[in-house]
Amino acid sequence: MIKGHCNCGAVRFETNATPRGPSVCHCSQCRRQSGHLWASAYVPKEALTIKGHVRWYDSSPAAQRGFCPTCGAFLFWHAHEEDTMSFALGALDVPTGIRLEKHIFVADKGDYYDIADGVDQRG
Ligand SMILES: [Zn+2]
């Protein structure tokens, strides 16, 4: 069982599914939404139980981002055409048992840091 929650605890989530695709996104939307980077993994949408009120923001016509309306923690990302839900790795209780597989949208990354952890990088 993987469990996570927002900074204030008003939104909690859990899943029994094995998280897939753990990655760090460097795109400008994730940078602005999170303040730096957004690390996430995904499970089938029906396998993720969410408790508490989530505010959804349509960040593009294709996807929405879910955050806690009280503390603002950015917890979820969902593409309308996909049956999966991504959740923030930073919100998980440890130990997570998860290791990052890749950095994504690296071409869009900020200019104030380098990626030097040896994890695979994708454009
Ligand atoms: Zn909160």
JSON list of C-alpha atoms and ligand atoms in Angstrom, two decimals:
[
{"chain": "A", "resi": 1, "resn": "MET", "atom": "CA", "xyz": [0.00, 0.00, 0.00]},
{"chain": "A", "resi": 2, "resn": "ILE", "atom": "CA", "xyz": [1.35, 3.37, -1.03]},
{"chain": "A", "resi": 3, "resn": "LYS", "atom": "CA", "xyz": [-0.02, 6.38, 0.83]},
{"chain": "A", "resi": 4, "resn": "GLY", "atom": "CA", "xyz": [0.40, 10.10, 0.45]},
{"chain": "A", "resi": 5, "resn": "HIS", "atom": "CA", "xyz": [-1.10, 13.38, 1.52]},
{"chain": "A", "resi": 6, "resn": "CYS", "atom": "CA", "xyz": [-0.87, 17.10, 0.98]},
{"chain": "A", "resi": 7, "resn": "ASN", "atom": "CA", "xyz": [0.98, 19.46, 3.27]},
{"chain": "A", "resi": 8, "resn": "CYS", "atom": "CA", "xyz": [-2.01, 20.17, 5.53]},
{"chain": "A", "resi": 9, "resn": "GLY", "atom": "CA", "xyz": [-3.49, 16.66, 5.41]},
{"chain": "A", "resi": 10, "resn": "ALA", "atom": "CA", "xyz": [-6.88, 17.67, 3.95]},
{"chain": "A", "resi": 11, "resn": "VAL", "atom": "CA", "xyz": [-6.25, 15.55, 0.85]},
{"chain": "A", "resi": 12, "resn": "ARG", "atom": "CA", "xyz": [-5.07, 11.96, 1.18]},
{"chain": "A", "resi": 13, "resn": "PHE", "atom": "CA", "xyz": [-4.59, 9.25, -1.38]},
{"chain": "A", "resi": 14, "resn": "GLU", "atom": "CA", "xyz": [-3.57, 5.62, -1.51]},
{"chain": "A", "resi": 15, "resn": "THR", "atom": "CA", "xyz": [-3.17, 2.77, -3.93]},
{"chain": "A", "resi": 16, "resn": "ASN", "atom": "CA", "xyz": [-2.47, -0.94, -3.93]},
{"chain": "A", "resi": 17, "resn": "ALA", "atom": "CA", "xyz": [-1.33, -0.80, -7.54]},
{"chain": "A", "resi": 18, "resn": "THR", "atom": "CA", "xyz": [2.33, -0.81, -8.51]},
{"chain": "A", "resi": 19, "resn": "PRO", "atom": "CA", "xyz": [3.32, 2.72, -9.51]},
{"chain": "A", "resi": 20, "resn": "ARG", "atom": "CA", "xyz": [4.66, 3.01, -13.04]},
{"chain": "A", "resi": 21, "resn": "GLY", "atom": "CA", "xyz": [6.92, 5.46, -14.82]},
{"chain": "A", "resi": 22, "resn": "PRO", "atom": "CA", "xyz": [8.41, 7.33, -11.85]},
{"chain": "A", "resi": 23, "resn": "SER", "atom": "CA", "xyz": [9.82, 10.47, -13.40]},
{"chain": "A", "resi": 24, "resn": "VAL", "atom": "CA", "xyz": [10.79, 14.06, -12.81]},
{"chain": "A", "resi": 25, "resn": "CYS", "atom": "CA", "xyz": [9.20, 16.55, -15.18]},
{"chain": "A", "resi": 26, "resn": "HIS", "atom": "CA", "xyz": [11.11, 19.69, -16.14]},
{"chain": "A", "resi": 27, "resn": "CYS", "atom": "CA", "xyz": [8.42, 21.26, -18.36]},
{"chain": "A", "resi": 28, "resn": "SER", "atom": "CA", "xyz": [7.52, 24.89, -17.74]},
{"chain": "A", "resi": 29, "resn": "GLN", "atom": "CA", "xyz": [4.03, 23.99, -16.48]},
{"chain": "A", "resi": 30, "resn": "CYS", "atom": "CA", "xyz": [5.39, 21.61, -13.85]},
{"chain": "A", "resi": 31, "resn": "ARG", "atom": "CA", "xyz": [8.10, 24.08, -12.91]},
{"chain": "A", "resi": 32, "resn": "ARG", "atom": "CA", "xyz": [5.58, 26.85, -12.38]},
{"chain": "A", "resi": 33, "resn": "GLN", "atom": "CA", "xyz": [3.03, 24.63, -10.66]},
{"chain": "A", "resi": 34, "resn": "SER", "atom": "CA", "xyz": [5.54, 23.20, -8.20]},
{"chain": "A", "resi": 35, "resn": "GLY", "atom": "CA", "xyz": [8.07, 25.96, -7.84]},
{"chain": "A", "resi": 36, "resn": "HIS", "atom": "CA", "xyz": [10.82, 23.77, -9.30]},
{"chain": "A", "resi": 37, "resn": "LEU", "atom": "CA", "xyz": [10.23, 20.22, -10.58]},
{"chain": "A", "resi": 38, "resn": "TRP", "atom": "CA", "xyz": [7.40, 17.74, -10.32]},
{"chain": "A", "resi": 39, "resn": "ALA", "atom": "CA", "xyz": [8.16, 14.10, -9.59]},
{"chain": "A", "resi": 40, "resn": "SER", "atom": "CA", "xyz": [5.37, 11.63, -10.19]},
{"chain": "A", "resi": 41, "resn": "ALA", "atom": "CA", "xyz": [4.36, 8.09, -10.99]},
{"chain": "A", "resi": 42, "resn": "TYR", "atom": "CA", "xyz": [1.05, 6.77, -12.23]},
{"chain": "A", "resi": 43, "resn": "VAL", "atom": "CA", "xyz": [-1.44, 3.99, -11.59]},
{"chain": "A", "resi": 44, "resn": "PRO", "atom": "CA", "xyz": [-4.77, 3.08, -13.20]},
{"chain": "A", "resi": 45, "resn": "LYS", "atom": "CA", "xyz": [-7.21, 5.84, -12.29]},
{"chain": "A", "resi": 46, "resn": "GLU", "atom": "CA", "xyz": [-9.62, 3.42, -10.60]},
{"chain": "A", "resi": 47, "resn": "ALA", "atom": "CA", "xyz": [-6.77, 2.04, -8.48]},
{"chain": "A", "resi": 48, "resn": "LEU", "atom": "CA", "xyz": [-6.12, 5.37, -6.78]},
{"chain": "A", "resi": 49, "resn": "THR", "atom": "CA", "xyz": [-8.33, 6.25, -3.82]},
{"chain": "A", "resi": 50, "resn": "ILE", "atom": "CA", "xyz": [-8.50, 9.99, -3.10]},
{"chain": "A", "resi": 51, "resn": "LYS", "atom": "CA", "xyz": [-10.00, 11.35, 0.11]},
{"chain": "A", "resi": 52, "resn": "GLY", "atom": "CA", "xyz": [-10.76, 15.01, 0.63]},
{"chain": "A", "resi": 53, "resn": "HIS", "atom": "CA", "xyz": [-11.67, 17.81, -1.75]},
{"chain": "A", "resi": 54, "resn": "VAL", "atom": "CA", "xyz": [-9.35, 18.28, -4.70]},
{"chain": "A", "resi": 55, "resn": "ARG", "atom": "CA", "xyz": [-9.43, 21.43, -6.79]},
{"chain": "A", "resi": 56, "resn": "TRP", "atom": "CA", "xyz": [-8.85, 20.69, -10.48]},
{"chain": "A", "resi": 57, "resn": "TYR", "atom": "CA", "xyz": [-7.12, 23.10, -12.80]},
{"chain": "A", "resi": 58, "resn": "ASP", "atom": "CA", "xyz": [-7.23, 22.67, -16.58]},
{"chain": "A", "resi": 59, "resn": "SER", "atom": "CA", "xyz": [-3.60, 23.36, -17.37]},
{"chain": "A", "resi": 60, "resn": "SER", "atom": "CA", "xyz": [-4.19, 22.58, -21.04]},
{"chain": "A", "resi": 61, "resn": "PRO", "atom": "CA", "xyz": [-7.04, 21.22, -23.17]},
{"chain": "A", "resi": 62, "resn": "ALA", "atom": "CA", "xyz": [-5.50, 17.77, -22.75]},
{"chain": "A", "resi": 63, "resn": "ALA", "atom": "CA", "xyz": [-4.86, 17.56, -19.04]},
{"chain": "A", "resi": 64, "resn": "GLN", "atom": "CA", "xyz": [-5.82, 18.75, -15.60]},
{"chain": "A", "resi": 65, "resn": "ARG", "atom": "CA", "xyz": [-3.86, 19.19, -12.40]},
{"chain": "A", "resi": 66, "resn": "GLY", "atom": "CA", "xyz": [-5.26, 18.52, -8.96]},
{"chain": "A", "resi": 67, "resn": "PHE", "atom": "CA", "xyz": [-4.23, 20.41, -5.86]},
{"chain": "A", "resi": 68, "resn": "CYS", "atom": "CA", "xyz": [-5.33, 20.88, -2.28]},
{"chain": "A", "resi": 69, "resn": "PRO", "atom": "CA", "xyz": [-7.51, 24.01, -2.06]},
{"chain": "A", "resi": 70, "resn": "THR", "atom": "CA", "xyz": [-6.31, 24.64, 1.49]},
{"chain": "A", "resi": 71, "resn": "CYS", "atom": "CA", "xyz": [-2.53, 24.30, 1.34]},
{"chain": "A", "resi": 72, "resn": "GLY", "atom": "CA", "xyz": [-2.03, 24.38, -2.42]},
{"chain": "A", "resi": 73, "resn": "ALA", "atom": "CA", "xyz": [-0.03, 21.16, -2.67]},
{"chain": "A", "resi": 74, "resn": "PHE", "atom": "CA", "xyz": [0.07, 19.99, -6.29]},
{"chain": "A", "resi": 75, "resn": "LEU", "atom": "CA", "xyz": [-0.78, 16.29, -6.02]},
{"chain": "A", "resi": 76, "resn": "PHE", "atom": "CA", "xyz": [-2.32, 14.94, -9.22]},
{"chain": "A", "resi": 77, "resn": "TRP", "atom": "CA", "xyz": [-2.05, 15.11, -12.97]},
{"chain": "A", "resi": 78, "resn": "HIS", "atom": "CA", "xyz": [-4.56, 13.51, -15.31]},
{"chain": "A", "resi": 79, "resn": "ALA", "atom": "CA", "xyz": [-4.76, 13.46, -19.10]},
{"chain": "A", "resi": 80, "resn": "HIS", "atom": "CA", "xyz": [-8.36, 13.30, -20.28]},
{"chain": "A", "resi": 81, "resn": "GLU", "atom": "CA", "xyz": [-7.60, 10.65, -22.89]},
{"chain": "A", "resi": 82, "resn": "GLU", "atom": "CA", "xyz": [-5.75, 8.38, -20.48]},
{"chain": "A", "resi": 83, "resn": "ASP", "atom": "CA", "xyz": [-7.20, 6.04, -17.86]},
{"chain": "A", "resi": 84, "resn": "THR", "atom": "CA", "xyz": [-4.30, 6.65, -15.47]},
{"chain": "A", "resi": 85, "resn": "MET", "atom": "CA", "xyz": [-3.69, 9.17, -12.72]},
{"chain": "A", "resi": 86, "resn": "SER", "atom": "CA", "xyz": [-0.29, 10.56, -11.85]},
{"chain": "A", "resi": 87, "resn": "PHE", "atom": "CA", "xyz": [0.45, 11.49, -8.26]},
{"chain": "A", "resi": 88, "resn": "ALA", "atom": "CA", "xyz": [3.25, 13.48, -6.64]},
{"chain": "A", "resi": 89, "resn": "LEU", "atom": "CA", "xyz": [6.12, 11.37, -5.33]},
{"chain": "A", "resi": 90, "resn": "GLY", "atom": "CA", "xyz": [7.01, 14.13, -2.91]},
{"chain": "A", "resi": 91, "resn": "ALA", "atom": "CA", "xyz": [3.66, 13.67, -1.16]},
{"chain": "A", "resi": 92, "resn": "LEU", "atom": "CA", "xyz": [4.24, 9.98, -0.37]},
{"chain": "A", "resi": 93, "resn": "ASP", "atom": "CA", "xyz": [4.94, 8.51, 3.02]},
{"chain": "A", "resi": 94, "resn": "VAL", "atom": "CA", "xyz": [8.37, 6.88, 3.16]},
{"chain": "A", "resi": 95, "resn": "PRO", "atom": "CA", "xyz": [9.64, 4.31, 2.48]},
{"chain": "A", "resi": 96, "resn": "THR", "atom": "CA", "xyz": [8.10, 4.49, -0.98]},
{"chain": "A", "resi": 97, "resn": "GLY", "atom": "CA", "xyz": [10.00, 1.59, -2.56]},
{"chain": "A", "resi": 98, "resn": "ILE", "atom": "CA", "xyz": [10.14, 3.72, -5.71]},
{"chain": "A", "resi": 99, "resn": "ARG", "atom": "CA", "xyz": [13.21, 4.75, -7.69]},
{"chain": "A", "resi": 100, "resn": "LEU", "atom": "CA", "xyz": [13.15, 7.39, -10.42]},
{"chain": "A", "resi": 101, "resn": "GLU", "atom": "CA", "xyz": [13.37, 5.99, -13.95]},
{"chain": "A", "resi": 102, "resn": "LYS", "atom": "CA", "xyz": [13.75, 9.16, -15.97]},
{"chain": "A", "resi": 103, "resn": "HIS", "atom": "CA", "xyz": [13.80, 12.90, -16.31]},
{"chain": "A", "resi": 104, "resn": "ILE", "atom": "CA", "xyz": [11.31, 14.15, -18.90]},
{"chain": "A", "resi": 105, "resn": "PHE", "atom": "CA", "xyz": [10.93, 17.37, -20.89]},
{"chain": "A", "resi": 106, "resn": "VAL", "atom": "CA", "xyz": [14.58, 18.07, -20.18]},
{"chain": "A", "resi": 107, "resn": "ALA", "atom": "CA", "xyz": [14.80, 20.36, -23.21]},
{"chain": "A", "resi": 108, "resn": "ASP", "atom": "CA", "xyz": [12.34, 22.65, -21.42]},
{"chain": "A", "resi": 109, "resn": "LYS", "atom": "CA", "xyz": [14.19, 22.73, -18.11]},
{"chain": "A", "resi": 110, "resn": "GLY", "atom": "CA", "xyz": [15.15, 25.86, -16.20]},
{"chain": "A", "resi": 111, "resn": "ASP", "atom": "CA", "xyz": [18.61, 27.36, -16.68]},
{"chain": "A", "resi": 112, "resn": "TYR", "atom": "CA", "xyz": [19.49, 27.59, -13.00]},
{"chain": "A", "resi": 113, "resn": "TYR", "atom": "CA", "xyz": [20.34, 23.95, -12.29]},
{"chain": "A", "resi": 114, "resn": "ASP", "atom": "CA", "xyz": [22.01, 20.90, -13.75]},
{"chain": "A", "resi": 115, "resn": "ILE", "atom": "CA", "xyz": [20.76, 17.32, -13.78]},
{"chain": "A", "resi": 116, "resn": "ALA", "atom": "CA", "xyz": [23.58, 15.22, -12.40]},
{"chain": "A", "resi": 117, "resn": "ASP", "atom": "CA", "xyz": [22.01, 12.19, -10.75]},
{"chain": "A", "resi": 118, "resn": "GLY", "atom": "CA", "xyz": [22.76, 9.75, -13.59]},
{"chain": "A", "resi": 119, "resn": "VAL", "atom": "CA", "xyz": [19.07, 9.00, -14.17]},
{"chain": "A", "resi": 120, "resn": "ASP", "atom": "CA", "xyz": [18.01, 8.68, -17.83]},
{"chain": "A", "resi": 121, "resn": "GLN", "atom": "CA", "xyz": [17.09, 11.97, -19.52]},
{"chain": "A", "resi": 122, "resn": "ARG", "atom": "CA", "xyz": [14.42, 12.39, -22.20]},
{"chain": "A", "resi": 123, "resn": "GLY", "atom": "CA", "xyz": [13.86, 15.48, -24.34]},
{"chain": "B", "resi": 1, "resn": "ZN", "atom": "ZN", "xyz": [-3.63, 20.53, 2.01]}
]
